[in-house]
Short mmCIF file of C-alpha atoms in Angstrom, two decimals:
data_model
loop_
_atom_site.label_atom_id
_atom_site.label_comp_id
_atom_site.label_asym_id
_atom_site.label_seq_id
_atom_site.Cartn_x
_atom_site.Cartn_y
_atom_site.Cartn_z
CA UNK A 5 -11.60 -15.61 5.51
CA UNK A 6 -12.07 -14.66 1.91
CA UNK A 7 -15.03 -16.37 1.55
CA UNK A 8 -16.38 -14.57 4.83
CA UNK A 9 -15.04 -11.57 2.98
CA UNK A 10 -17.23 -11.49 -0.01
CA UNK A 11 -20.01 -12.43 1.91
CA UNK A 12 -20.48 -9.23 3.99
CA UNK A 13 -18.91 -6.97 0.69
CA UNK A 14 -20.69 -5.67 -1.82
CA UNK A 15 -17.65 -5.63 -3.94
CA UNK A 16 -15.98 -8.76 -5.72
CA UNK A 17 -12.42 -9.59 -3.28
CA UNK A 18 -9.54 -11.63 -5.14
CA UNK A 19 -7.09 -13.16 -3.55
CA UNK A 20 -3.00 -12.32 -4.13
CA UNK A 21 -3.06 -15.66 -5.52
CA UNK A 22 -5.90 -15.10 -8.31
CA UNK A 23 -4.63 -14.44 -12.36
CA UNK A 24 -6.43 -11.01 -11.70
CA UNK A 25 -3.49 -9.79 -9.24
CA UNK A 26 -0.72 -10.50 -12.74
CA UNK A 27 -1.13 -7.26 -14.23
CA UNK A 28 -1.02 -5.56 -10.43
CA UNK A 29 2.12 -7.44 -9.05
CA UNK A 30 4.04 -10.80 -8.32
CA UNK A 31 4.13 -12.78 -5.23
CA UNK A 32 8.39 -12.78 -4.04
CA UNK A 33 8.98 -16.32 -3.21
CA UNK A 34 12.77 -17.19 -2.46
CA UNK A 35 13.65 -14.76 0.68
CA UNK A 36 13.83 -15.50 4.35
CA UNK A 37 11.10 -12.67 5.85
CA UNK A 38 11.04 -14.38 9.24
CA UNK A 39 13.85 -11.74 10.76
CA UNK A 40 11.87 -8.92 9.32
CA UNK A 41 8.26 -10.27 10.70
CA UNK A 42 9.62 -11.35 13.95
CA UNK A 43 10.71 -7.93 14.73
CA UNK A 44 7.26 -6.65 13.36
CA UNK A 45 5.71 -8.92 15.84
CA UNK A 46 8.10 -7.98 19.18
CA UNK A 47 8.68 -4.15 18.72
CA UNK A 48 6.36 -2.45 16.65
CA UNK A 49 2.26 -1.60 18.33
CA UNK A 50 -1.19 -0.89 16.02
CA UNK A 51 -2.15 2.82 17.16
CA UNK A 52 -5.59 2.95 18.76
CA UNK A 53 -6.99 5.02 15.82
CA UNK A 54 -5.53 5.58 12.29
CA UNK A 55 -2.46 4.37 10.95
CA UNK A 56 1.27 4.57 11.67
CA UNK A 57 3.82 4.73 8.63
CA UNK A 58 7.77 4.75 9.04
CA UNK A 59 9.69 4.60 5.88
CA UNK A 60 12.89 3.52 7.40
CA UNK A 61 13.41 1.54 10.39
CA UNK A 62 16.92 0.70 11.42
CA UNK A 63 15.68 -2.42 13.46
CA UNK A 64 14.27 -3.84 10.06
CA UNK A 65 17.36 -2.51 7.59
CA UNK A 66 19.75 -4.01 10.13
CA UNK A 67 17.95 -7.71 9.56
CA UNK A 68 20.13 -10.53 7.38
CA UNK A 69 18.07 -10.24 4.85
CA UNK A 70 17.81 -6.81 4.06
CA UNK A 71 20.76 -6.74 1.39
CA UNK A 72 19.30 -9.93 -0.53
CA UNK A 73 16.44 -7.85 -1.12
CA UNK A 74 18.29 -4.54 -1.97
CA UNK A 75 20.55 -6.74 -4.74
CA UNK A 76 17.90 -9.13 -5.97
CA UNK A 77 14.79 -7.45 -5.76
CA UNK A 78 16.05 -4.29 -6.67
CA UNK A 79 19.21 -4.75 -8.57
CA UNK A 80 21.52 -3.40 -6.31
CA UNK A 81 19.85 -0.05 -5.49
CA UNK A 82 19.63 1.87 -2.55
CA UNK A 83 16.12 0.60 -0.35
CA UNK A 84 14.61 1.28 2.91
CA UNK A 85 12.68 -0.88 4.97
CA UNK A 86 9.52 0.33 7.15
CA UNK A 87 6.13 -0.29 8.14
CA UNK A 88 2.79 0.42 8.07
CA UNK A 89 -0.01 -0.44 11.04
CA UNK A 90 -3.07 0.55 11.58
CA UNK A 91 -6.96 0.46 11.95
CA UNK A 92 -8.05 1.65 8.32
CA UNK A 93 -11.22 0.42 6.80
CA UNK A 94 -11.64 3.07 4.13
CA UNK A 95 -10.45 3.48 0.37
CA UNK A 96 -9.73 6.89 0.32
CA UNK A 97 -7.22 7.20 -2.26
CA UNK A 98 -4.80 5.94 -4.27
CA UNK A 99 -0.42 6.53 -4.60
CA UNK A 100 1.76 5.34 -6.73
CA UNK A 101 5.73 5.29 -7.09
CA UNK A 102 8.06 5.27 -9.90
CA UNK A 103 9.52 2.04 -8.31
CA UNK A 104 8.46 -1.19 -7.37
CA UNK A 105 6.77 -1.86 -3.64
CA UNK A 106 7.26 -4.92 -1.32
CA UNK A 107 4.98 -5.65 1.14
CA UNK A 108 5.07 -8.64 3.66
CA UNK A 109 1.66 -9.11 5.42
CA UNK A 110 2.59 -9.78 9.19
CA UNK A 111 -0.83 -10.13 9.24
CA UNK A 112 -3.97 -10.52 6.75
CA UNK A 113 -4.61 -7.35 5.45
CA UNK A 114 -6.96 -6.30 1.96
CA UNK A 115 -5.58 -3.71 -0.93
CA UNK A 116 -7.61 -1.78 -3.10
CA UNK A 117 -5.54 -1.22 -6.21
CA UNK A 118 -5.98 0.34 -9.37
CA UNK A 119 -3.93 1.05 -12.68
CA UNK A 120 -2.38 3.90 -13.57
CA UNK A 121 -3.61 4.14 -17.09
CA UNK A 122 -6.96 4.53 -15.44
CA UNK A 123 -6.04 8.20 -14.14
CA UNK A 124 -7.87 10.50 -16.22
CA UNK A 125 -7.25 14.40 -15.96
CA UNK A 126 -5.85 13.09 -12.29
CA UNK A 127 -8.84 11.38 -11.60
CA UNK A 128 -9.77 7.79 -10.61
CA UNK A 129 -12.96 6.80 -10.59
CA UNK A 130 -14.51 4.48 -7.75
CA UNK A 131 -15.02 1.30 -9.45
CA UNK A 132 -12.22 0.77 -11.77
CA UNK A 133 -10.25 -0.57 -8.85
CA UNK A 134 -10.38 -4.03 -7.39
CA UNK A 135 -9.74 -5.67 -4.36
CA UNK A 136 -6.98 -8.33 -2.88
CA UNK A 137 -6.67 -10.32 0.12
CA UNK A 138 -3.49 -10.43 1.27
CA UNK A 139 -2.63 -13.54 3.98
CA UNK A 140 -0.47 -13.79 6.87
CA UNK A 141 2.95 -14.14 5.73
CA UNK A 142 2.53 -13.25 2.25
CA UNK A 143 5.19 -10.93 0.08
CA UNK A 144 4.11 -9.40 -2.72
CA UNK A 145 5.10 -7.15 -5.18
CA UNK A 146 3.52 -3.98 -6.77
CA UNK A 147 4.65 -2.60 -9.89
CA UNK A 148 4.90 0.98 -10.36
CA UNK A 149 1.84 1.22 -12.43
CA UNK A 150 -0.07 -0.21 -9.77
CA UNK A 151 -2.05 2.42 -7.63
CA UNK A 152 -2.74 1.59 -3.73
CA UNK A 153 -2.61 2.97 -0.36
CA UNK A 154 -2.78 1.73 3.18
CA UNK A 155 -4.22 -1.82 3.53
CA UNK A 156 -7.32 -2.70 5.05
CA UNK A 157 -8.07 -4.01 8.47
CA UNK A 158 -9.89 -7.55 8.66
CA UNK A 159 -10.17 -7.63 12.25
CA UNK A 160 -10.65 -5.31 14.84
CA UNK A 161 -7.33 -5.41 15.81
CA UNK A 162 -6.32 -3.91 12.80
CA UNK A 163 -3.31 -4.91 10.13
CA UNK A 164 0.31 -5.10 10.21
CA UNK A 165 2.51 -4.43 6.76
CA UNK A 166 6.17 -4.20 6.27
CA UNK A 167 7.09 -1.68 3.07
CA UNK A 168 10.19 -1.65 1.31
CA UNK A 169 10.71 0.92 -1.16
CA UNK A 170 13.91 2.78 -3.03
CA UNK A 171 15.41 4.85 -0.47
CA UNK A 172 14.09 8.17 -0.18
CA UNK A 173 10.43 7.26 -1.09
CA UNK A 174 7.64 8.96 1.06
CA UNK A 175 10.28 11.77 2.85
CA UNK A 176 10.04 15.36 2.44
CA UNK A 177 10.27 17.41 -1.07
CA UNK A 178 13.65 19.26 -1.19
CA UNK A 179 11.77 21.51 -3.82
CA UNK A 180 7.81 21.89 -4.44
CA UNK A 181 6.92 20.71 -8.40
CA UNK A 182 4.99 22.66 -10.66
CA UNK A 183 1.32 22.82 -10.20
CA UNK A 184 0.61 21.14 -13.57
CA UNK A 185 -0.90 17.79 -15.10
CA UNK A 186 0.99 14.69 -13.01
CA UNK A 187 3.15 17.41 -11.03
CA UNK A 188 -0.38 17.99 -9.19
CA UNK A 189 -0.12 14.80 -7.33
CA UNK A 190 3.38 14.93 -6.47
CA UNK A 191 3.39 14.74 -2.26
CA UNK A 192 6.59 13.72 -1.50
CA UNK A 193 9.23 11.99 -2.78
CA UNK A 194 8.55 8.67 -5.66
CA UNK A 195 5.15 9.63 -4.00
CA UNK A 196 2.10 10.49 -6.28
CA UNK A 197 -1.27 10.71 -4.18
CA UNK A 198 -4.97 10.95 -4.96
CA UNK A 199 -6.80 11.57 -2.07
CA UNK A 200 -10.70 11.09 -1.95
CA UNK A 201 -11.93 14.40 -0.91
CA UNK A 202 -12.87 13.06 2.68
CA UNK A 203 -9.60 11.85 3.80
CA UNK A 204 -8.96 15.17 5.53
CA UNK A 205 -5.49 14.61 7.02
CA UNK A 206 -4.41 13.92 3.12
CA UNK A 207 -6.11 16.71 1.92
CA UNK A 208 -4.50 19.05 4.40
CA UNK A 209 -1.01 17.72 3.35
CA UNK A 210 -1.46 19.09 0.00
CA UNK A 211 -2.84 15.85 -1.85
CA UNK A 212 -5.25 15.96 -4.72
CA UNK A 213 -8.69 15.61 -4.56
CA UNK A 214 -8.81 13.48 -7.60
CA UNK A 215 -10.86 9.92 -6.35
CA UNK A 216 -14.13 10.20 -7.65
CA UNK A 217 -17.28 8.51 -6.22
CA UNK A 218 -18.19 6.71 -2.62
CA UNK A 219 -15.53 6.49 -0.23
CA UNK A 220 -16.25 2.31 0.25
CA UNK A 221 -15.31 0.62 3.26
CA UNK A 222 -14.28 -3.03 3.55
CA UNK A 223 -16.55 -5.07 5.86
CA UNK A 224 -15.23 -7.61 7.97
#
């Protein structure tokens, strides 16, 4: 697949497994996922168009493994469990979270990730990022330095990705932040967003235009 991948891409695409994915995240080896991807498999659909997101799902917080993760992963603190599916293709922008991200690929899936030292004035510019493939089955990581957004579809039947997060991550605001420097980007809660200026339905939510160049689309 990767090698098909890079074929039909004009960009360079890693895989999880490449020394270029250290300074992004770890692969979480040690856990029993198969709970969590079984229900994934059995009760949750990829939408026609677009993406779905849930950040808590009590059919995936109520699986065996749920409190490993919440003590080992993330030293005892409160997490939530949800998913993302969907049909994306697009880069479109970048989010980031003071917190650590888990995703488990039910399926394969590509991220386009960046750093966030690379935000300038609340800007990213396309072409400082690069670009994973994530397997079937995988678990990975992403520190909160590491910018990303929905994965990438590598079929036409589009991706499935389980998120866990720290609880509360990607709700409502209680209270709107100051319109200044990083307070800009704040979107929701733990939830810092740079939207390229033709994701509309981002744009409309109140994200920053701050991503900078061609909104790229992975090839499949």
């Amino acid at each position: 697949m990767i090698n098909h991948l890079n074929e039909v891409n004009d960009v360079k695409i890693y895989s999880v497994f490449d020394d270029e994915f250290r300074t992004y995240g770890n692969i979480v080896e040690g856990y029993d996922f198969s709970e969590l991807i079984e229900f994934m498999e059995n009760h949750t659909d990829i939408p026609e168009n677009g993406n779905v997101y849930f950040p808590s799902v009590e059919g995936l917080e109520s699986c065996g493994v749920f409190s490993d993760i919440q003590s080992g992963i993330y030293g005892g603190m409160p997490i939530q469990i949800g998913y993302c599916n969907g049909r994306n293709s697009t880069y479109n922008g970048f989010e980031y979270h003071k917190c650590s991200e888990i995703n488990i690929a039910v399926t394969d899936f590509v991220l386009v990730l960046g750093h966030s030292r690379q935000i300038k004035d609340n800007r990213f510019y396309v072409g400082d990022e690069k670009v994973f493939f994530v397997p079937e089955g995988t678990a990975l990581e992403m520190f909160q330095t590491t910018l990303h957004l929905s994965p990438c579809k590598v079929c036409d039947e589009g991706f499935k990705d389980i998120v866990i997060l720290a609880r509360g991550t990607n709700t409502p605001l209680e209270k709107s932040a100051p319109k200044n420097g990083e307070d800009r980007l704040l979107l929701q809660k733990n939830k810092w967003v740079i939207a390229h200026p033709e994701r509309e339905p981002l744009i409309k939510q109140g994200a920053f235009a701050g991503l900078i160049g061609e909104n790229k689309e992975i090839k499949y």
